[in-house]
Coordinates of N, CA and C in Angstrom, one line a residue:
X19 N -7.2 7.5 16.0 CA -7.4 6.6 14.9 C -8.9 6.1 15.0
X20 N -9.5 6.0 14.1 CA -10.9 5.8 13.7 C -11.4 4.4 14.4
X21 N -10.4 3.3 14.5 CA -10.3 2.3 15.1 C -11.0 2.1 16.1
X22 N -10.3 3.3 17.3 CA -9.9 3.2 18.8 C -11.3 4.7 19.0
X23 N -11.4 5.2 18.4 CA -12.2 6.6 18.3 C -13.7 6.2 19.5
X24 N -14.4 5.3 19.3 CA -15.3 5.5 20.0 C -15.1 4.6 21.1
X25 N -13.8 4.1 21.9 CA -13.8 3.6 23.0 C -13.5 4.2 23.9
X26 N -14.0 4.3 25.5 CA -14.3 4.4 26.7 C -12.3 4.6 27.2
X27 N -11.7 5.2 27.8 CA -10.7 5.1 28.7 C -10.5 4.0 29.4
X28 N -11.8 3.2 29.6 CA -11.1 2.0 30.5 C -11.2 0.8 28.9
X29 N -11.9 1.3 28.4 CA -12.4 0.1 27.2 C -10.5 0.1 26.2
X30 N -9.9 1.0 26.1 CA -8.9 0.9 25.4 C -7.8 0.8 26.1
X31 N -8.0 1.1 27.4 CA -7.4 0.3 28.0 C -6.6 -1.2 28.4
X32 N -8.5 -1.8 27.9 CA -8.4 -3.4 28.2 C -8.0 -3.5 26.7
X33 N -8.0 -3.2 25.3 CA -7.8 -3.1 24.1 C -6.5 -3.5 24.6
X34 N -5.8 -2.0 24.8 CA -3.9 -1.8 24.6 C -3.3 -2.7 25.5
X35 N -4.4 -3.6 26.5 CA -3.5 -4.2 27.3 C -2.9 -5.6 26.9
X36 N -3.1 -6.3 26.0 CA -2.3 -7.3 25.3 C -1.8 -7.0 23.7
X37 N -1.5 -5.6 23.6 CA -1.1 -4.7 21.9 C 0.8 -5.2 22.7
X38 N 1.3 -5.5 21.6 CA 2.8 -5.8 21.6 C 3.6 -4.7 21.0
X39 N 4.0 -3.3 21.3 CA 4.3 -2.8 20.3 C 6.0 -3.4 19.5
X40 N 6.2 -3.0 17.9 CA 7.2 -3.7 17.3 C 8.0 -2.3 16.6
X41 N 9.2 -2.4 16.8 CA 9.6 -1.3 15.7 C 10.5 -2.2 14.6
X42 N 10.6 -1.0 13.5 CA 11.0 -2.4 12.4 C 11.9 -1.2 11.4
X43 N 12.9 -1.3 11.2 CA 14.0 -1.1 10.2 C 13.7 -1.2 8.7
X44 N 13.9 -0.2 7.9 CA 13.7 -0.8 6.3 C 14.3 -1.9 6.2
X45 N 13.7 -2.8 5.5 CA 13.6 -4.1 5.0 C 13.3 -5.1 5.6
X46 N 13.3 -5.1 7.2 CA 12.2 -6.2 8.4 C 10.7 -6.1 8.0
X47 N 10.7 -7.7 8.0 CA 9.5 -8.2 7.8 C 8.8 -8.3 8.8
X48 N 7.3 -8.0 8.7 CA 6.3 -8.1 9.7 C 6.3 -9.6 10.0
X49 N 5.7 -10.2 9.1 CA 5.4 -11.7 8.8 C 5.8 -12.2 7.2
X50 N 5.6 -12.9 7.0 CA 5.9 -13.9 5.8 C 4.7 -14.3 4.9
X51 N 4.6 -14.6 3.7 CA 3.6 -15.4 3.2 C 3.8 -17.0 3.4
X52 N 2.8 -17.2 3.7 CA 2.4 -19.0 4.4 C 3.3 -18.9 5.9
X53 N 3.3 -18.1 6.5 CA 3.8 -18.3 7.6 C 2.5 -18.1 8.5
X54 N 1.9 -18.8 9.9 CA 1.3 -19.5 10.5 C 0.5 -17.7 11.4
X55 N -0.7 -17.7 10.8 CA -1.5 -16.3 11.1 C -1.5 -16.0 12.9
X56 N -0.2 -15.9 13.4 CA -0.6 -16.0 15.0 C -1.0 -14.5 15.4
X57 N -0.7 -13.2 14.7 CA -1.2 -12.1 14.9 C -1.9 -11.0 14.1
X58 N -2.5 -9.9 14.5 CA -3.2 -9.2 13.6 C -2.5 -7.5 14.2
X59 N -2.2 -6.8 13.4 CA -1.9 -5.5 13.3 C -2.3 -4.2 13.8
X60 N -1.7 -2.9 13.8 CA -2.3 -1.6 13.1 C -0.7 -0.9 13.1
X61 N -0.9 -0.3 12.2 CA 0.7 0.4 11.5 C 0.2 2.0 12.7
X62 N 1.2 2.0 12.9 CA 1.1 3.8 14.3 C 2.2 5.0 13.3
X63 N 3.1 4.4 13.0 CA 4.0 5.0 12.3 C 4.9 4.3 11.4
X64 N 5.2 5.2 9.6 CA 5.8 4.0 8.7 C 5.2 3.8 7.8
X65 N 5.7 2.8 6.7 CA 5.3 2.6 5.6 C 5.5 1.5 5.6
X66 N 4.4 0.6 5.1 CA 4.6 -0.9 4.7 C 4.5 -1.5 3.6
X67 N 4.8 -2.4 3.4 CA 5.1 -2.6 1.5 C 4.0 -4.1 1.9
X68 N 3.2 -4.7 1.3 CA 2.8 -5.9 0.8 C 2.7 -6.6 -0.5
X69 N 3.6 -7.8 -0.8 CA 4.2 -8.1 -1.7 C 3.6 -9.6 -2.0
X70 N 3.3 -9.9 -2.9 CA 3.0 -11.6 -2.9 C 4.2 -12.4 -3.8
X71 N 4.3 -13.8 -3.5 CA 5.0 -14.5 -4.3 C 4.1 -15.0 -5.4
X72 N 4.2 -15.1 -6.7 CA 3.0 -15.6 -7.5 C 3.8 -17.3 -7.6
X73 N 3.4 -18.1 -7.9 CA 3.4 -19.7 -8.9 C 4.3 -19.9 -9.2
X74 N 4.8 -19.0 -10.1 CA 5.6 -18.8 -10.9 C 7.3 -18.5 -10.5
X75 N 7.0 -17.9 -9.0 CA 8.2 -16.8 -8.5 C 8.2 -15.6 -8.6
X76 N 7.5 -14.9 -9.3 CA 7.7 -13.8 -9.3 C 6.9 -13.2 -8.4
X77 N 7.1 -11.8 -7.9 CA 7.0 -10.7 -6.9 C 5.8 -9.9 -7.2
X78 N 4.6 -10.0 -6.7 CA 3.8 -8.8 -7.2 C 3.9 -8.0 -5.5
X79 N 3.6 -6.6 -6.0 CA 3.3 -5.4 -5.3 C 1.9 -4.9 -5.1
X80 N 1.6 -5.7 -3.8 CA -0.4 -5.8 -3.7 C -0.6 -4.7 -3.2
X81 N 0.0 -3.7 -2.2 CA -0.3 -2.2 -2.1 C 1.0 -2.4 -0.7
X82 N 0.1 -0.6 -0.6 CA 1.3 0.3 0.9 C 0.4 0.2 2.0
X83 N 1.0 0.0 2.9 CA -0.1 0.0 4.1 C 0.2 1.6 5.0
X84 N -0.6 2.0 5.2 CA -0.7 3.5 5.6 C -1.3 3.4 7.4
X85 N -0.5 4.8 7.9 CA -0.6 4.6 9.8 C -2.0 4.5 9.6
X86 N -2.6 3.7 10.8 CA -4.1 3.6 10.9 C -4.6 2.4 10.6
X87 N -3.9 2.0 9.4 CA -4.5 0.5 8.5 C -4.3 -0.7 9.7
X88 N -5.6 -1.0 9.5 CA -5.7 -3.0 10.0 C -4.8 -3.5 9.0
X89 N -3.7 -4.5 9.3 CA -3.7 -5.5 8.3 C -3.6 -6.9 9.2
X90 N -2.6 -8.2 8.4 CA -2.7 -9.2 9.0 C -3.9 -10.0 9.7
X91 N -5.0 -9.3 8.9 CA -6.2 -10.2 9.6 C -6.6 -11.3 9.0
X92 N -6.0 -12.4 8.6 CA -5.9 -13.5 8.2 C -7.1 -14.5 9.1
X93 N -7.1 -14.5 9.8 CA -7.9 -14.6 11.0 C -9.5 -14.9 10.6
X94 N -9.8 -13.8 10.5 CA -11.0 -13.0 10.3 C -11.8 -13.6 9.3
X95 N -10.5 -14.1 8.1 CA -10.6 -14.6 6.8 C -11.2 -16.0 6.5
X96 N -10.9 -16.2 7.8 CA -10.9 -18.1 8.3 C -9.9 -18.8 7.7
X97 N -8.7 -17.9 7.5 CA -7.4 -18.9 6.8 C -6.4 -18.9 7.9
X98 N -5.5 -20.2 8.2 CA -5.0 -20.4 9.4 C -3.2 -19.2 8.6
X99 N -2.9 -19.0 7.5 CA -1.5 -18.4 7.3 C -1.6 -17.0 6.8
X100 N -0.7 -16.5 6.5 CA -1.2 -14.9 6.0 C -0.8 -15.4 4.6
X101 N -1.3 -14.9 3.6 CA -1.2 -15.2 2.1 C -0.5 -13.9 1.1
X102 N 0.5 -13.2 2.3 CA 1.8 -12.2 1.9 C 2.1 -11.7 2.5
X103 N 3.3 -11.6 2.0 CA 4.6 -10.7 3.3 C 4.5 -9.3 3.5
X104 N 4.9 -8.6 4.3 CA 4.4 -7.4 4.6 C 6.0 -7.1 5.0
X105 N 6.7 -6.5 4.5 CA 7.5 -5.3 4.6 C 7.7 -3.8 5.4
X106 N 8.9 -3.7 5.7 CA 8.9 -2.3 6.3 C 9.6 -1.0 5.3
X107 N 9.4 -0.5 4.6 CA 9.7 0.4 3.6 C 10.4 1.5 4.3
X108 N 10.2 1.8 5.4 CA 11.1 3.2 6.0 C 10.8 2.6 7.5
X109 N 11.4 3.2 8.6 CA 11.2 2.9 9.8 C 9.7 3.1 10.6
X110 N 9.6 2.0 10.7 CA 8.2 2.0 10.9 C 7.9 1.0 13.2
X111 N 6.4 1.5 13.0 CA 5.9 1.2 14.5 C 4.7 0.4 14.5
X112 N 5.0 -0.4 14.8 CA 3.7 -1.3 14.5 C 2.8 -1.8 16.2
X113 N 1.5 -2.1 16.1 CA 1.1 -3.0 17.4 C 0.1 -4.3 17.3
X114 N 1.1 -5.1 18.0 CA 0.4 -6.5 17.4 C 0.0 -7.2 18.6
X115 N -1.4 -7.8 17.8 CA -2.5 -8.4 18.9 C -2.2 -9.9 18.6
X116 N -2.3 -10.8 19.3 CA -2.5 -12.3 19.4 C -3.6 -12.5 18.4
X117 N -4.0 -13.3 17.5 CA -5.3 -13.5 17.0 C -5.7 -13.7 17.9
X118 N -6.0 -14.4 18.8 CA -6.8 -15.3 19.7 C -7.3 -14.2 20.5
X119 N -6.9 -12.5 20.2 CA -7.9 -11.4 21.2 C -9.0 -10.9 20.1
X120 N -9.0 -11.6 18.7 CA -10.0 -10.9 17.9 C -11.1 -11.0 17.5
X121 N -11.9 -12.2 18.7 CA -12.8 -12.0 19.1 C -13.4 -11.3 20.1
X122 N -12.4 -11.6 20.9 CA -12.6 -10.2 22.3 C -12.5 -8.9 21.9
X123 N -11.9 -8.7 21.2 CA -12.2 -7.0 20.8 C -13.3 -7.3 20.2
X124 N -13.6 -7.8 18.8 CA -14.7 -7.8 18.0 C -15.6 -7.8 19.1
X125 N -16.0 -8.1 20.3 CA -17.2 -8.4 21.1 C -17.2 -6.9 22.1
X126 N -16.1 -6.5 21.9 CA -16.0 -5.5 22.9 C -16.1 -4.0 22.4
X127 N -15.8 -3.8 21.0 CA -16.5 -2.9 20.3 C -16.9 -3.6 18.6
X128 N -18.2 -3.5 18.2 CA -18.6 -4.1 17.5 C -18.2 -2.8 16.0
X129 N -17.8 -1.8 16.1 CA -17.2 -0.9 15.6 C -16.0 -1.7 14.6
X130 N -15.2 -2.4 15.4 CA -14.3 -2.6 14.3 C -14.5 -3.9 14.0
X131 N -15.6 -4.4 13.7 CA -15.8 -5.4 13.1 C -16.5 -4.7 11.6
X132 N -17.1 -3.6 12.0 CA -17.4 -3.0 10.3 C -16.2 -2.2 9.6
X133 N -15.4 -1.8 10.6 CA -14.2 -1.2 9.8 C -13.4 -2.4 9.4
X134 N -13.4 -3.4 9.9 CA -12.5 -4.7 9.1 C -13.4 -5.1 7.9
X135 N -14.7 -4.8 7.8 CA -15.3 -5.3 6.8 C -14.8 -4.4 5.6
X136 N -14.7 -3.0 6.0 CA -14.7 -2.2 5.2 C -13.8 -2.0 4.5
X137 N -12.7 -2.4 5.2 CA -11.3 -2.7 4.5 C -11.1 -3.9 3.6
X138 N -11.7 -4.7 3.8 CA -11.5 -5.5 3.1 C -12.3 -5.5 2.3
X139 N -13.1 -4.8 1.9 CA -14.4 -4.9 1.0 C -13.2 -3.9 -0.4
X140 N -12.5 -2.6 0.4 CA -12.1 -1.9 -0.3 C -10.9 -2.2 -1.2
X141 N -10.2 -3.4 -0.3 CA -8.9 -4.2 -1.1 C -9.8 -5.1 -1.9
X142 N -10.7 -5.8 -1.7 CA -11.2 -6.6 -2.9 C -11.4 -5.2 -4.1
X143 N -12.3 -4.7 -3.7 CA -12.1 -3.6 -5.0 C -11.2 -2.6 -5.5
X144 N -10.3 -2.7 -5.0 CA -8.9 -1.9 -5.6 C -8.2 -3.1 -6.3
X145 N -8.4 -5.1 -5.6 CA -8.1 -5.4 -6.4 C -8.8 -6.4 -8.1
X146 N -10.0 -5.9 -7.7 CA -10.8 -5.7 -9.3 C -10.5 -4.9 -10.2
X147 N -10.2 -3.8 -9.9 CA -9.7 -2.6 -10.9 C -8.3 -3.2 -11.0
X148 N -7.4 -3.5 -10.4 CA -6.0 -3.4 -10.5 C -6.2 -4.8 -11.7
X149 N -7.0 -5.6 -11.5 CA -6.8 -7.2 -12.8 C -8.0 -6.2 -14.0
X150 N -8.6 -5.5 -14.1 CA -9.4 -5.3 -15.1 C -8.2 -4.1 -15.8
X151 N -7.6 -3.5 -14.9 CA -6.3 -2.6 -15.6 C -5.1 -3.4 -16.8
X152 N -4.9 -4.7 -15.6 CA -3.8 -5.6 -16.8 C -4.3 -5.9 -17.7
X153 N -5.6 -6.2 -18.1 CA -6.1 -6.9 -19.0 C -6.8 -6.2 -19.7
X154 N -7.0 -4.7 -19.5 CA -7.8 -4.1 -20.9 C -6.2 -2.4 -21.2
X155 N -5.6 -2.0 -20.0 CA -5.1 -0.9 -20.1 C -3.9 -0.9 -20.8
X156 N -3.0 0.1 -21.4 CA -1.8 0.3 -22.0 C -0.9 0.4 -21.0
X157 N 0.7 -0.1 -20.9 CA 1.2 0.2 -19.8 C 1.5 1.6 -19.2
X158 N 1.7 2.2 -20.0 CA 1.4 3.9 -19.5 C 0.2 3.8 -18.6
X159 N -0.9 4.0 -19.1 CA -2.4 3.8 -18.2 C -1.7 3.5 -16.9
X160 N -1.6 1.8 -16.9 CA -1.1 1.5 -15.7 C 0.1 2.2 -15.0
X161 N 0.8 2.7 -15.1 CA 1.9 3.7 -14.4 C 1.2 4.9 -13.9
X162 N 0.3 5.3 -14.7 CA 0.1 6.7 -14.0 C -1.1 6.2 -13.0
X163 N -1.6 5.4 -13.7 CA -3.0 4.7 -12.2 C -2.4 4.7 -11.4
X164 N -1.4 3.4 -11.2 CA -0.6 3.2 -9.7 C 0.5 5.0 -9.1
X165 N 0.4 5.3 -9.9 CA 1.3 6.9 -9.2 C 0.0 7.7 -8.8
X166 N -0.9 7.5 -9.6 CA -1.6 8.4 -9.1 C -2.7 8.2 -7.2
X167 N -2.7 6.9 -7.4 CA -3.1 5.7 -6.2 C -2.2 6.0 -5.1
X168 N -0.8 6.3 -5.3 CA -0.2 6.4 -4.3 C 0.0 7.5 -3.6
X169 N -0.4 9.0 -4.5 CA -0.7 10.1 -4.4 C -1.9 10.5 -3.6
X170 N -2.7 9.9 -3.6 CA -3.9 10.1 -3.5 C -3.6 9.2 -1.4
X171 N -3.1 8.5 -1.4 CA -3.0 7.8 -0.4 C -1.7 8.1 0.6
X172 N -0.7 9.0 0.2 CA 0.5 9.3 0.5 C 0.8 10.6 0.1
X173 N 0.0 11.4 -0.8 CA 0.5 11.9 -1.5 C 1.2 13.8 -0.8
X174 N 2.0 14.1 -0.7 CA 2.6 15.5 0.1 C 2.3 16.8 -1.0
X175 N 2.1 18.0 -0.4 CA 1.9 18.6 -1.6 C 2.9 19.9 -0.9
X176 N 4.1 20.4 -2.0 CA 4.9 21.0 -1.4 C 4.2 23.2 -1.3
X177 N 4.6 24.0 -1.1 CA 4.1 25.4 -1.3 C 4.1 25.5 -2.3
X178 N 5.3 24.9 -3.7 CA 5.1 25.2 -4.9 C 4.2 24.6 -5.7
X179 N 3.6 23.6 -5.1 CA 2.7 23.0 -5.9 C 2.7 21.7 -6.5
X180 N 4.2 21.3 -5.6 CA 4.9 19.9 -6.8 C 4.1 18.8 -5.1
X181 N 3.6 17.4 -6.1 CA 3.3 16.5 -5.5 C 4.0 15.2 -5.3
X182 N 4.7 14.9 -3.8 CA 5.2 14.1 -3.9 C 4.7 12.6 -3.0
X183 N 6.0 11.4 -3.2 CA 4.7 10.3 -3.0 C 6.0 10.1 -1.3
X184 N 5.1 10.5 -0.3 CA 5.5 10.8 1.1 C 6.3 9.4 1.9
X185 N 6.9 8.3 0.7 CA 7.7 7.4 1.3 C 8.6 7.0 -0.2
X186 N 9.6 6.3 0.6 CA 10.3 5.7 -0.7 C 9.7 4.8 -1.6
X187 N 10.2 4.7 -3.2 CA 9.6 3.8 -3.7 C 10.7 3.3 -4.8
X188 N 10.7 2.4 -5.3 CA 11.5 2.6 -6.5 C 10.9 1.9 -7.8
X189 N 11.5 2.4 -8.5 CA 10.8 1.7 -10.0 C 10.5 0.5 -9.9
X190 N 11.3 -0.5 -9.1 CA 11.1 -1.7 -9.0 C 9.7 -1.6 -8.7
X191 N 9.4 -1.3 -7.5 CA 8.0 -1.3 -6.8 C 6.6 -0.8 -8.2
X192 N 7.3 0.1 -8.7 CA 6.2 0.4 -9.9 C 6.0 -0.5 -10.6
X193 N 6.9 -1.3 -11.1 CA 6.8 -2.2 -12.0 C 6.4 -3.2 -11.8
X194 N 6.2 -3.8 -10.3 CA 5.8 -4.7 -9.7 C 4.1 -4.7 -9.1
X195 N 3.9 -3.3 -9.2 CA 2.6 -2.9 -9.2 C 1.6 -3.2 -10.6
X196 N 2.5 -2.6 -11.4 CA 1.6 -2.5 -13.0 C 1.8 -3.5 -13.6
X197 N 2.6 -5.1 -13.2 CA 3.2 -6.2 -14.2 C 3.9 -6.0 -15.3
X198 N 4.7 -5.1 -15.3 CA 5.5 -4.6 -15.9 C 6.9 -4.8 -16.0
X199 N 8.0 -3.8 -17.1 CA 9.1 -4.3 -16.6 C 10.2 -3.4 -16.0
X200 N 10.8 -3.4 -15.1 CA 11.9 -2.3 -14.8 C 11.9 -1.8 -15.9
X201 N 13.0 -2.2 -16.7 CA 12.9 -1.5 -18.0 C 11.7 0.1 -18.8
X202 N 10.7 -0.8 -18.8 CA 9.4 -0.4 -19.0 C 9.3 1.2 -18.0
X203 N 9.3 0.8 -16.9 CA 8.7 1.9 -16.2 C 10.1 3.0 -16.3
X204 N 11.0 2.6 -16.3 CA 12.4 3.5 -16.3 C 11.9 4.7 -17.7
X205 N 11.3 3.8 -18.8 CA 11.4 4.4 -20.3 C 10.5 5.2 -19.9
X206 N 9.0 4.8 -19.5 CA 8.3 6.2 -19.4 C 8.7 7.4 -18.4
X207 N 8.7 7.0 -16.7 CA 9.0 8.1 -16.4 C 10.3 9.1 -16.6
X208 N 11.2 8.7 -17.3 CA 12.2 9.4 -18.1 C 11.8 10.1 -19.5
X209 N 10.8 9.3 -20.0 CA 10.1 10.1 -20.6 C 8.9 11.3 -20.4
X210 N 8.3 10.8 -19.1 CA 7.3 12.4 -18.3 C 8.2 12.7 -17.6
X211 N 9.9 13.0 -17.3 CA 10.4 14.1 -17.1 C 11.4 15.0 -17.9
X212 N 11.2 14.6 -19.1 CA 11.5 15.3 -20.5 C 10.4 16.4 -20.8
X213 N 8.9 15.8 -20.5 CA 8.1 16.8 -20.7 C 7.5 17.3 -19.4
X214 N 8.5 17.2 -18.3 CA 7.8 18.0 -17.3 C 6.9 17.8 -16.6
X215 N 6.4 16.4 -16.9 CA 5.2 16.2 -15.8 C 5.4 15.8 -14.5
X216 N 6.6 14.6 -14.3 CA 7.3 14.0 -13.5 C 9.1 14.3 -12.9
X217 N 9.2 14.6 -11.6 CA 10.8 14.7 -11.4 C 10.8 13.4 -10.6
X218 N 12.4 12.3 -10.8 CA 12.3 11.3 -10.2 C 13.9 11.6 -9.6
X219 N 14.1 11.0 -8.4 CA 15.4 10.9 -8.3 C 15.3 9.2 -7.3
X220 N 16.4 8.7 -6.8 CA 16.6 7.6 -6.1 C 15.1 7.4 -5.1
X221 N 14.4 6.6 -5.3 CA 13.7 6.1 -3.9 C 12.2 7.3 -4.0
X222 N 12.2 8.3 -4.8 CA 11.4 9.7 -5.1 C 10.8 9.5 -6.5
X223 N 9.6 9.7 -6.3 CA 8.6 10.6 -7.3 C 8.1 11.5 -7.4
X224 N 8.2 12.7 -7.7 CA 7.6 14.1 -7.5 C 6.7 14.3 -8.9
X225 N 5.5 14.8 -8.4 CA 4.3 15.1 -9.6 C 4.6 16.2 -9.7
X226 N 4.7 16.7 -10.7 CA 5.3 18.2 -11.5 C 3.7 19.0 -12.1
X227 N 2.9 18.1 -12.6 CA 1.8 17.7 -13.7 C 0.7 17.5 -13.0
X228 N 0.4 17.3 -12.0 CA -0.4 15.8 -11.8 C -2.0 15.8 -12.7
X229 N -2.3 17.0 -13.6 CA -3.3 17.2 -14.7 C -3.3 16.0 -16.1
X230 N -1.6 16.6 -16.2 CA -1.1 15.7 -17.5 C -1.1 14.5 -17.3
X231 N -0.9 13.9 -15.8 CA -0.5 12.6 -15.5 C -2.0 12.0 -15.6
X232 N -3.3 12.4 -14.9 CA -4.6 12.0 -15.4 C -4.6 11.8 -16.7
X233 N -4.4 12.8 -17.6 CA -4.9 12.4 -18.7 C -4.0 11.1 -19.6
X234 N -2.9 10.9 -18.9 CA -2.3 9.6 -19.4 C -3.1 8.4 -18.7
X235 N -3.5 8.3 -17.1 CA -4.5 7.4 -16.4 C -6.0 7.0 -17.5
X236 N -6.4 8.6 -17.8 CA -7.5 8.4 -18.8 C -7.5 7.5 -20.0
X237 N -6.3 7.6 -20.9 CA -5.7 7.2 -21.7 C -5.9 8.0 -23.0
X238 N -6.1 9.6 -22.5 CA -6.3 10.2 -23.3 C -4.8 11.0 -24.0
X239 N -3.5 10.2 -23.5 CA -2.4 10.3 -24.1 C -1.6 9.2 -24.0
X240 N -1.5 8.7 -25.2 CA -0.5 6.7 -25.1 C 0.7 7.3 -25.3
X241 N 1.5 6.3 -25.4 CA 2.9 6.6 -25.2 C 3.0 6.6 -27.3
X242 N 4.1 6.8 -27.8 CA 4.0 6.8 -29.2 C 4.9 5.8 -29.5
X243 N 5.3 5.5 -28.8 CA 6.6 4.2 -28.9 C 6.7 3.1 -28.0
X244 N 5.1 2.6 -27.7 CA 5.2 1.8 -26.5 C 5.7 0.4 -26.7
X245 N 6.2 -0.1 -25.4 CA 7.0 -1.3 -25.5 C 5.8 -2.6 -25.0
X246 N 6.6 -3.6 -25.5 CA 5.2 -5.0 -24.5 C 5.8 -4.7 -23.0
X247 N 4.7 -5.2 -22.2 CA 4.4 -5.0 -20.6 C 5.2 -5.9 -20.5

């Protein structure tokens, strides 16, 4: 892992020597939102779901955490809670540090203090596009952006050519991504696998298309019967 990549045998050593490993069942929570930031992360194996509560109550779908990813660095942020829950989506392996070592690592390879920057520089900008998406895009756009995001991030590609998204997901999760509605996302992709772009079954999304499905992202094809988001 790019993390751990330029440290010494004894240096990762002193790293792994206070790492807690966690294994976690679909549907165990890492941590909670507003729950009290006492550790920081790295996913080893598994899928993680990160979900926020909004104001309101409702559920948004802030992204997947992929093996390798920092998260839970709340810390780092200078906020004392984590500001969302983090999920285990399939059986996953996680290793968790005490906050109180993330200075001592930060001091002990100055390495991953640019890869935490980095990460977070790249969630601030995945989440600038994702608000400039609700607010200028058609909900089609939005579906195939977030399918195509997860592809790109997960994405399997089989000998025939079909692209699939390498963890469970379900419409819920789509629709919680794009602000959208079950409903909503059920009508289109039932509709891209009428025309072949898309095969879905329980928990699966297979890219049949993934050309066609750009040019829906582009918005160089709307839906002809679109519904409100």
């Amino acid at each position: 892992m790019e993390m751990f990549r330029a440290l010494s045998d004894d240096e990762l050593d002193r790293t792994l020597e206070h790492a807690q490993p966690r294994r976690l069942l679909p549907g165990d929570a890492v941590y909670r939102q507003g729950e009290l930031a006492g550790y920081f992360f790295i996913l080893l194996h598994g899928t993680l779901k990160v979900v926020q509560a909004t104001a309101e109550g409702e559920q948004v779908v802030v992204r997947f955490v992929s093996p390798g990813d920092v998260f839970g660095i709340a810390r780092m942020m200078r906020r004392p809670d984590y500001p969302a829950t983090v999920l285990a989506v399939q059986e996953s392996l996680v290793l968790a540090w005490p906050s109180s070592e993330w200075e001592r690592m930060v001091a002990a390879n100055p390495q991953l203090t640019g890869n935490a920057l980095q990460t977070v520089g790249q969630r601030l900008q995945s989440a600038h596009s994702r608000i400039r998406e609700l607010s200028t895009e058609e909900v089609e756009q939005r579906v195939a952006r977030a399918i195509l995001r997860l592809l790109d991030q997960s994405g399997r590609t089989s000998e025939e050519g079909r692209i699939e998204i390498d963890f469970p997901i379900t419409r819920q999760d789509i629709a919680e991504m794009t602000g959208t509605t079950l409903h909503t996302v059920s009508r289109i992709l039932s509709l891209w696998k009428e025309r072949g772009i898309v095969e879905n079954a329980r928990k699966r999304v297979i890219v049949l298309q993934p050309d066609e499905l750009i040019r829906y992202a582009e918005g160089a094809q709307g839906s002809r019967h679109p519904e409100p988001a």
